PDB file of C-alpha atoms in Angstrom:
ATOM      1  CA  MET A   1     165.300  64.179 125.508  1.00 51.00           C
ATOM      2  CA  THR A   2     165.877  67.894 125.637  1.00 52.00           C
ATOM      3  CA  THR A   3     164.330  68.272 122.235  1.00 62.00           C
ATOM      4  CA  LEU A   4     161.205  66.343 123.312  1.00 58.00           C
ATOM      5  CA  ARG A   5     160.802  68.507 126.387  1.00 63.00           C
ATOM      6  CA  SER A   6     161.298  71.612 124.276  1.00 66.00           C
ATOM      7  CA  TYR A   7     158.588  70.529 121.836  1.00 63.00           C
ATOM      8  CA  SER A   8     156.254  69.702 124.733  1.00 66.00           C
ATOM      9  CA  ALA A   9     156.784  73.106 126.301  1.00 65.00           C
ATOM     10  CA  GLN A  10     156.192  74.835 122.991  1.00 68.00           C
ATOM     11  CA  PHE A  11     152.998  72.806 122.456  1.00 64.00           C
ATOM     12  CA  TRP A  12     151.538  73.680 125.834  1.00 64.00           C
ATOM     13  CA  SER A  13     152.569  77.283 125.453  1.00 67.00           C
ATOM     14  CA  GLY A  14     150.678  77.357 122.151  1.00 67.00           C
ATOM     15  CA  VAL A  15     147.635  75.765 123.775  1.00 65.00           C
ATOM     16  CA  VAL A  16     147.683  78.307 126.589  1.00 64.00           C
ATOM     17  CA  PHE A  17     148.096  81.146 124.106  1.00 64.00           C
ATOM     18  CA  LEU A  18     145.215  79.834 122.009  1.00 69.00           C
ATOM     19  CA  LEU A  19     143.001  79.545 125.089  1.00 70.00           C
ATOM     20  CA  LEU A  20     143.888  83.089 126.103  1.00 65.00           C
ATOM     21  CA  VAL A  21     143.026  84.313 122.596  1.00 64.00           C
ATOM     22  CA  LEU A  22     139.697  82.461 122.622  1.00 68.00           C
ATOM     23  CA  ILE A  23     138.861  83.804 126.063  1.00 67.00           C
ATOM     24  CA  GLY A  24     139.764  87.306 124.906  1.00 64.00           C
ATOM     25  CA  LEU A  25     137.568  86.966 121.839  1.00 63.00           C
ATOM     26  CA  ALA A  26     134.691  85.677 123.931  1.00 60.00           C
ATOM     27  CA  VAL A  27     134.992  88.570 126.385  1.00 52.00           C
ATOM     28  CA  ALA A  28     135.235  91.033 123.519  1.00 49.00           C
ATOM     29  CA  GLY A  29     132.181  89.440 121.874  1.00 55.00           C
ATOM     30  CA  VAL A  30     130.129  89.719 125.064  1.00 50.00           C
ATOM     31  CA  LYS A  31     131.156  93.340 125.537  1.00 49.00           C
ATOM     32  CA  THR A  32     130.388  94.107 121.884  1.00 47.00           C
ATOM     33  CA  TYR A  33     126.986  92.435 122.175  1.00 51.00           C
ATOM     34  CA  ASP A  34     126.187  94.382 125.347  1.00 53.00           C
ATOM     35  CA  TRP A  35     127.301  97.571 123.619  1.00 47.00           C
ATOM     36  CA  LEU A  36     125.077  96.889 120.624  1.00 47.00           C
ATOM     37  CA  GLN A  37     122.113  96.141 122.897  1.00 46.00           C
ATOM     38  CA  ASP A  38     122.587  99.341 124.877  1.00 46.00           C
ATOM     39  CA  GLU A  39     119.829 101.738 123.834  1.00 44.00           C
ATOM     40  CA  GLN A  40     121.859 104.688 125.102  1.00 50.00           C
ATOM     41  CA  ARG A  41     124.664 103.954 122.615  1.00 57.00           C
ATOM     42  CA  MET A  42     122.647 102.968 119.517  1.00 75.00           C
ATOM     43  CA  PRO A  43     119.060 104.146 120.021  1.00 86.00           C
ATOM     44  CA  VAL A  44     116.314 104.178 117.384  1.00 88.00           C
ATOM     45  CA  GLN A  45     116.099 107.923 117.040  1.00 89.00           C
ATOM     46  CA  VAL A  46     113.550 108.178 114.229  1.00 93.00           C
ATOM     47  CA  VAL A  47     110.374 106.225 113.496  1.00 95.00           C
ATOM     48  CA  ASP A  48     109.433 107.363 110.006  1.00 96.00           C
ATOM     49  CA  PHE A  49     105.801 106.712 108.975  1.00 97.00           C
ATOM     50  CA  SER A  50     104.736 107.033 105.352  1.00 97.00           C
ATOM     51  CA  GLY A  51     101.680 106.133 103.298  1.00 95.00           C
ATOM     52  CA  ASP A  52      98.208 107.554 102.806  1.00 90.00           C
ATOM     53  CA  TYR A  53      96.332 107.518 106.121  1.00 92.00           C
ATOM     54  CA  LYS A  54      93.763 109.686 107.924  1.00 92.00           C
ATOM     55  CA  HIS A  55      92.576 107.672 110.914  1.00 93.00           C
ATOM     56  CA  VAL A  56      95.820 106.150 112.207  1.00 94.00           C
ATOM     57  CA  ASP A  57      97.229 107.906 115.278  1.00 94.00           C
ATOM     58  CA  VAL A  58     100.934 107.591 114.473  1.00 96.00           C
ATOM     59  CA  VAL A  59     101.969 109.334 117.707  1.00 96.00           C
ATOM     60  CA  ARG A  60     100.191 106.661 119.743  1.00 96.00           C
ATOM     61  CA  LEU A  61     101.517 103.940 117.437  1.00 97.00           C
ATOM     62  CA  GLU A  62     105.104 105.125 117.880  1.00 96.00           C
ATOM     63  CA  ARG A  63     104.683 105.019 121.660  1.00 95.00           C
ATOM     64  CA  LEU A  64     103.442 101.424 121.412  1.00 96.00           C
ATOM     65  CA  ILE A  65     106.411 100.458 119.243  1.00 95.00           C
ATOM     66  CA  ARG A  66     108.968 102.032 121.578  1.00 93.00           C
ATOM     67  CA  LYS A  67     107.315 100.428 124.592  1.00 93.00           C
ATOM     68  CA  SER A  68     107.402  96.979 122.989  1.00 92.00           C
ATOM     69  CA  GLN A  69     110.958  97.432 121.637  1.00 90.00           C
ATOM     70  CA  PRO A  70     112.930  99.332 124.307  1.00 87.00           C
ATOM     71  CA  GLY A  71     116.362  98.175 123.152  1.00 82.00           C
ATOM     72  CA  SER A  72     118.845  99.507 120.624  1.00 85.00           C
ATOM     73  CA  PHE A  73     118.690  99.725 116.836  1.00 87.00           C
ATOM     74  CA  PHE A  74     120.393  96.315 116.571  1.00 86.00           C
ATOM     75  CA  SER A  75     118.142  94.536 119.069  1.00 86.00           C
ATOM     76  CA  LEU A  76     114.909  95.815 117.539  1.00 90.00           C
ATOM     77  CA  ASP A  77     112.866  92.926 116.108  1.00 93.00           C
ATOM     78  CA  VAL A  78     111.329  93.998 112.785  1.00 94.00           C
ATOM     79  CA  ASN A  79     108.929  91.029 112.714  1.00 95.00           C
ATOM     80  CA  GLU A  80     107.515  91.894 116.130  1.00 96.00           C
ATOM     81  CA  VAL A  81     107.039  95.529 115.089  1.00 96.00           C
ATOM     82  CA  TYR A  82     105.313  94.376 111.899  1.00 97.00           C
ATOM     83  CA  GLN A  83     102.889  92.179 113.862  1.00 97.00           C
ATOM     84  CA  LEU A  84     102.190  94.995 116.316  1.00 97.00           C
ATOM     85  CA  VAL A  85     101.482  97.504 113.537  1.00 97.00           C
ATOM     86  CA  GLU A  86      99.212  95.207 111.521  1.00 96.00           C
ATOM     87  CA  ALA A  87      97.230  94.390 114.663  1.00 95.00           C
ATOM     88  CA  GLN A  88      96.015  98.000 114.882  1.00 95.00           C
ATOM     89  CA  PRO A  89      92.347  98.459 113.870  1.00 93.00           C
ATOM     90  CA  TRP A  90      92.848 100.980 111.073  1.00 96.00           C
ATOM     91  CA  ILE A  91      95.872  99.246 109.485  1.00 96.00           C
ATOM     92  CA  TYR A  92      95.146  97.083 106.440  1.00 96.00           C
ATOM     93  CA  ARG A  93      98.741  96.369 105.437  1.00 96.00           C
ATOM     94  CA  ALA A  94     102.174  97.544 106.600  1.00 97.00           C
ATOM     95  CA  SER A  95     105.856  97.106 105.802  1.00 96.00           C
ATOM     96  CA  VAL A  96     108.639  97.638 108.334  1.00 96.00           C
ATOM     97  CA  ARG A  97     112.389  97.922 107.824  1.00 96.00           C
ATOM     98  CA  LYS A  98     115.449  99.330 109.518  1.00 93.00           C
ATOM     99  CA  GLN A  99     117.568 102.029 107.938  1.00 92.00           C
ATOM    100  CA  TRP A 100     121.123 102.521 109.155  1.00 89.00           C
ATOM    101  CA  PRO A 101     122.137 104.003 111.499  1.00 88.00           C
ATOM    102  CA  ASN A 102     119.128 104.912 113.657  1.00 90.00           C
ATOM    103  CA  LYS A 103     115.877 104.920 111.685  1.00 93.00           C
ATOM    104  CA  LEU A 104     112.849 102.639 111.553  1.00 95.00           C
ATOM    105  CA  LYS A 105     110.798 103.091 108.382  1.00 97.00           C
ATOM    106  CA  ILE A 106     107.130 102.024 108.389  1.00 97.00           C
ATOM    107  CA  TYR A 107     104.841 102.213 105.373  1.00 98.00           C
ATOM    108  CA  LEU A 108     101.124 102.086 106.159  1.00 97.00           C
ATOM    109  CA  VAL A 109      98.129 101.114 104.044  1.00 97.00           C
ATOM    110  CA  GLU A 110      94.987 102.224 105.869  1.00 97.00           C
ATOM    111  CA  GLN A 111      91.671 100.432 105.918  1.00 96.00           C
ATOM    112  CA  THR A 112      89.024 102.015 103.663  1.00 96.00           C
ATOM    113  CA  PRO A 113      85.613 101.811 105.329  1.00 96.00           C
ATOM    114  CA  VAL A 114      82.677 101.464 102.954  1.00 96.00           C
ATOM    115  CA  ALA A 115      79.896 100.406 105.342  1.00 97.00           C
ATOM    116  CA  GLN A 116      79.019  99.670 108.945  1.00 96.00           C
ATOM    117  CA  TRP A 117      78.399  96.018 109.700  1.00 97.00           C
ATOM    118  CA  ASN A 118      75.894  94.940 112.359  1.00 95.00           C
ATOM    119  CA  ASP A 119      76.422  98.217 114.253  1.00 90.00           C
ATOM    120  CA  ASP A 120      79.701  97.054 115.795  1.00 91.00           C
ATOM    121  CA  MET A 121      82.167  96.553 112.929  1.00 95.00           C
ATOM    122  CA  LEU A 122      83.215  98.221 109.686  1.00 97.00           C
ATOM    123  CA  LEU A 123      83.547  96.701 106.230  1.00 97.00           C
ATOM    124  CA  ASN A 124      86.361  97.416 103.781  1.00 97.00           C
ATOM    125  CA  PRO A 125      85.898  97.200  99.971  1.00 97.00           C
ATOM    126  CA  TYR A 126      86.763  93.481 100.027  1.00 96.00           C
ATOM    127  CA  GLY A 127      83.948  92.593 102.419  1.00 96.00           C
ATOM    128  CA  GLU A 128      86.365  92.111 105.307  1.00 97.00           C
ATOM    129  CA  THR A 129      85.402  93.314 108.768  1.00 97.00           C
ATOM    130  CA  PHE A 130      87.593  95.370 111.057  1.00 96.00           C
ATOM    131  CA  ASN A 131      86.942  96.748 114.508  1.00 94.00           C
ATOM    132  CA  ALA A 132      87.271 100.529 114.478  1.00 92.00           C
ATOM    133  CA  ARG A 133      85.168 103.494 115.483  1.00 85.00           C
ATOM    134  CA  ALA A 134      82.922 105.115 112.885  1.00 79.00           C
ATOM    135  CA  GLU A 135      82.309 108.491 114.526  1.00 81.00           C
ATOM    136  CA  GLY A 136      81.890 111.205 111.909  1.00 84.00           C
ATOM    137  CA  LEU A 137      81.715 108.720 109.049  1.00 88.00           C
ATOM    138  CA  LYS A 138      78.531 108.783 106.998  1.00 91.00           C
ATOM    139  CA  LEU A 139      78.359 105.148 105.987  1.00 95.00           C
ATOM    140  CA  PRO A 140      75.465 102.907 104.968  1.00 96.00           C
ATOM    141  CA  LYS A 141      74.494 100.297 107.536  1.00 97.00           C
ATOM    142  CA  LEU A 142      74.560  96.660 106.523  1.00 98.00           C
ATOM    143  CA  PHE A 143      73.154  93.833 108.640  1.00 98.00           C
ATOM    144  CA  GLY A 144      73.375  90.105 108.181  1.00 97.00           C
ATOM    145  CA  PRO A 145      74.367  86.764 109.691  1.00 96.00           C
ATOM    146  CA  GLY A 146      78.015  85.956 110.278  1.00 92.00           C
ATOM    147  CA  GLY A 147      79.836  84.965 107.108  1.00 94.00           C
ATOM    148  CA  SER A 148      77.511  86.922 104.814  1.00 96.00           C
ATOM    149  CA  GLU A 149      79.617  90.090 104.732  1.00 97.00           C
ATOM    150  CA  LYS A 150      80.791  89.742 101.124  1.00 97.00           C
ATOM    151  CA  THR A 151      77.328  88.722  99.897  1.00 97.00           C
ATOM    152  CA  ALA A 152      75.743  91.719 101.600  1.00 97.00           C
ATOM    153  CA  LEU A 153      78.351  94.118 100.239  1.00 97.00           C
ATOM    154  CA  GLU A 154      78.054  92.768  96.695  1.00 97.00           C
ATOM    155  CA  GLY A 155      74.285  93.115  96.903  1.00 97.00           C
ATOM    156  CA  PHE A 156      74.627  96.640  98.228  1.00 97.00           C
ATOM    157  CA  HIS A 157      76.871  97.684  95.332  1.00 97.00           C
ATOM    158  CA  ALA A 158      74.512  96.176  92.745  1.00 97.00           C
ATOM    159  CA  MET A 159      71.493  97.923  94.276  1.00 97.00           C
ATOM    160  CA  HIS A 160      73.334 101.199  94.750  1.00 97.00           C
ATOM    161  CA  SER A 161      74.323 101.316  91.081  1.00 96.00           C
ATOM    162  CA  LEU A 162      70.722 100.787  90.015  1.00 96.00           C
ATOM    163  CA  LEU A 163      69.219 103.285  92.465  1.00 96.00           C
ATOM    164  CA  ALA A 164      71.853 105.918  91.688  1.00 94.00           C
ATOM    165  CA  THR A 165      70.193 106.461  88.310  1.00 90.00           C
ATOM    166  CA  MET A 166      67.259 107.937  90.289  1.00 91.00           C
ATOM    167  CA  GLY A 167      69.406 109.893  92.732  1.00 93.00           C
ATOM    168  CA  ILE A 168      68.325 107.626  95.609  1.00 95.00           C
ATOM    169  CA  GLY A 169      70.731 106.107  98.109  1.00 96.00           C
ATOM    170  CA  ILE A 170      70.631 103.206 100.542  1.00 97.00           C
ATOM    171  CA  ARG A 171      70.579 104.009 104.260  1.00 97.00           C
ATOM    172  CA  GLU A 172      70.303 100.443 105.569  1.00 97.00           C
ATOM    173  CA  LEU A 173      70.418  96.999 104.027  1.00 98.00           C
ATOM    174  CA  SER A 174      69.468  93.827 105.888  1.00 97.00           C
ATOM    175  CA  LEU A 175      70.077  90.231 104.897  1.00 97.00           C
ATOM    176  CA  SER A 176      68.063  87.723 106.941  1.00 95.00           C
ATOM    177  CA  GLU A 177      69.150  84.275 108.088  1.00 94.00           C
ATOM    178  CA  ARG A 178      67.310  82.914 105.037  1.00 92.00           C
ATOM    179  CA  PHE A 179      69.068  85.480 102.821  1.00 93.00           C
ATOM    180  CA  ALA A 180      66.022  87.622 102.161  1.00 96.00           C
ATOM    181  CA  TRP A 181      66.799  91.245 101.311  1.00 98.00           C
ATOM    182  CA  GLN A 182      65.282  94.318 102.943  1.00 98.00           C
ATOM    183  CA  VAL A 183      66.395  97.854 102.114  1.00 98.00           C
ATOM    184  CA  GLN A 184      65.786 101.205 103.791  1.00 98.00           C
ATOM    185  CA  LEU A 185      66.285 104.041 101.304  1.00 97.00           C
ATOM    186  CA  ASN A 186      67.481 107.523 102.216  1.00 95.00           C
ATOM    187  CA  ASN A 187      64.003 108.856 101.354  1.00 94.00           C
ATOM    188  CA  ASP A 188      62.550 106.694 104.182  1.00 94.00           C
ATOM    189  CA  VAL A 189      60.972 104.150 101.830  1.00 97.00           C
ATOM    190  CA  GLN A 190      61.437 100.525 102.844  1.00 97.00           C
ATOM    191  CA  LEU A 191      61.782  97.819 100.189  1.00 98.00           C
ATOM    192  CA  ASN A 192      61.100  94.128 100.764  1.00 97.00           C
ATOM    193  CA  LEU A 193      62.847  92.231  97.990  1.00 97.00           C
ATOM    194  CA  GLY A 194      62.745  88.651  99.238  1.00 95.00           C
ATOM    195  CA  ARG A 195      65.349  86.004  98.418  1.00 92.00           C
ATOM    196  CA  LYS A 196      65.205  85.521  94.651  1.00 89.00           C
ATOM    197  CA  GLU A 197      65.907  87.803  91.703  1.00 92.00           C
ATOM    198  CA  PHE A 198      66.251  90.804  93.988  1.00 95.00           C
ATOM    199  CA  ILE A 199      67.851  92.949  91.267  1.00 95.00           C
ATOM    200  CA  ASP A 200      64.957  92.278  88.880  1.00 95.00           C
ATOM    201  CA  ARG A 201      62.550  93.179  91.660  1.00 95.00           C
ATOM    202  CA  LEU A 202      64.468  96.340  92.420  1.00 96.00           C
ATOM    203  CA  GLN A 203      64.288  97.252  88.734  1.00 95.00           C
ATOM    204  CA  ARG A 204      60.526  96.893  89.000  1.00 95.00           C
ATOM    205  CA  PHE A 205      60.587  99.449  91.819  1.00 96.00           C
ATOM    206  CA  VAL A 206      62.765 101.808  89.773  1.00 96.00           C
ATOM    207  CA  ASP A 207      60.279 101.596  86.907  1.00 94.00           C
ATOM    208  CA  ILE A 208      57.206 102.261  89.042  1.00 94.00           C
ATOM    209  CA  TYR A 209      58.538 104.728  91.613  1.00 94.00           C
ATOM    210  CA  PRO A 210      58.086 107.900  89.489  1.00 94.00           C
ATOM    211  CA  LEU A 211      54.345 107.128  89.473  1.00 94.00           C
ATOM    212  CA  LEU A 212      54.295 106.421  93.228  1.00 93.00           C
ATOM    213  CA  ALA A 213      56.123 109.663  93.959  1.00 91.00           C
ATOM    214  CA  LYS A 214      53.338 111.647  92.275  1.00 92.00           C
ATOM    215  CA  GLN A 215      50.686 110.312  94.644  1.00 91.00           C
ATOM    216  CA  PRO A 216      49.348 112.630  97.388  1.00 90.00           C
ATOM    217  CA  LYS A 217      50.474 110.234 100.106  1.00 91.00           C
ATOM    218  CA  GLN A 218      54.060 109.406 100.966  1.00 93.00           C
ATOM    219  CA  VAL A 219      55.217 105.830 100.416  1.00 95.00           C
ATOM    220  CA  ARG A 220      56.067 103.895 103.590  1.00 96.00           C
ATOM    221  CA  TYR A 221      57.093 100.580 102.033  1.00 97.00           C
ATOM    222  CA  VAL A 222      57.017  98.678  98.792  1.00 97.00           C
ATOM    223  CA  ASP A 223      56.749  94.889  98.944  1.00 97.00           C
ATOM    224  CA  LEU A 224      58.185  93.356  95.789  1.00 96.00           C
ATOM    225  CA  ARG A 225      58.091  89.702  96.863  1.00 94.00           C
ATOM    226  CA  TYR A 226      55.775  88.762  94.024  1.00 91.00           C
ATOM    227  CA  ASP A 227      56.373  87.239  90.621  1.00 84.00           C
ATOM    228  CA  THR A 228      54.496  90.157  89.109  1.00 83.00           C
ATOM    229  CA  GLY A 229      53.251  93.368  90.677  1.00 86.00           C
ATOM    230  CA  LEU A 230      53.917  94.821  94.108  1.00 92.00           C
ATOM    231  CA  ALA A 231      52.199  95.972  97.299  1.00 95.00           C
ATOM    232  CA  VAL A 232      52.496  99.551  98.567  1.00 95.00           C
ATOM    233  CA  GLY A 233      52.058 100.863 102.103  1.00 95.00           C
ATOM    234  CA  TRP A 234      51.387 104.562 102.640  1.00 95.00           C
ATOM    235  CA  ILE A 235      52.096 107.012 105.458  1.00 91.00           C
ATOM    236  CA  ASP A 236      48.831 108.604 106.604  1.00 82.00           C
ATOM    237  CA  GLU A 237      48.419 112.334 107.196  1.00 67.00           C
ATOM    238  CA  THR A 238      48.547 111.956 110.986  1.00 61.00           C
ATOM    239  CA  GLU A 239      52.066 110.519 110.805  1.00 56.00           C
ATOM    240  CA  ASN A 240      53.166 113.275 108.420  1.00 55.00           C
ATOM    241  CA  ASN A 241      51.824 115.931 110.790  1.00 50.00           C
ATOM    242  CA  ASN A 242      53.641 114.326 113.708  1.00 46.00           C
ATOM    243  CA  LYS A 243      56.885 114.342 111.710  1.00 43.00           C
ATOM    244  CA  GLU A 244      56.502 118.010 110.862  1.00 39.00           C
ATOM    245  CA  GLU A 245      55.811 118.938 114.520  1.00 40.00           C
ATOM    246  CA  SER A 246      58.841 116.996 115.750  1.00 35.00           C
TER     247      SER A 246
END
């Protein structure tokens, strides 16, 4: 009987001891968690930006990151920082990682603007739009219906390559709802190329323009929407005089 009571006492003593240990571990875990979450004990001291960028304001971006992630190094959510960074207008791609003990490393790939799109967006080399300011950027202007960005950019590149042989650039390019092409050159000549075989029609302009440039009047527009030939509009002397006076 004594032995049974002794075993029972030992069993309950072990249970109580185990419970005390578990409670102690739980309390220690909570305190450790609170300690790790405490920004004052383990702050993110350095946000290290790298990459090739000119338009990204990294000072502003760091403020946004710290505002969205006010906790410690351990509580910082890398995925949330990544989403925040890639949501910025001038960021094309980014990578984010922590570096022990107090650093956040961010590598940036900046958007490369190649054209303005519909006066309110910019285009990157892949025909993708992004919403950023274009002040100080000398970019050609492209216009077209939604979804035609890549088509317009591909057409621009093809035309630019052909016109570059003459030292002429494209100021504006417009693609209509019916996908007809109209181009404003940097010498103020407007080209109407229509919908079909626009590169062949542009080649026709390239072939004939040296003769047009020798004429006493300045060319206003060249309409190439014909199977053969073209129509030319001229600027009269009155308009030239007005331009010179202004």
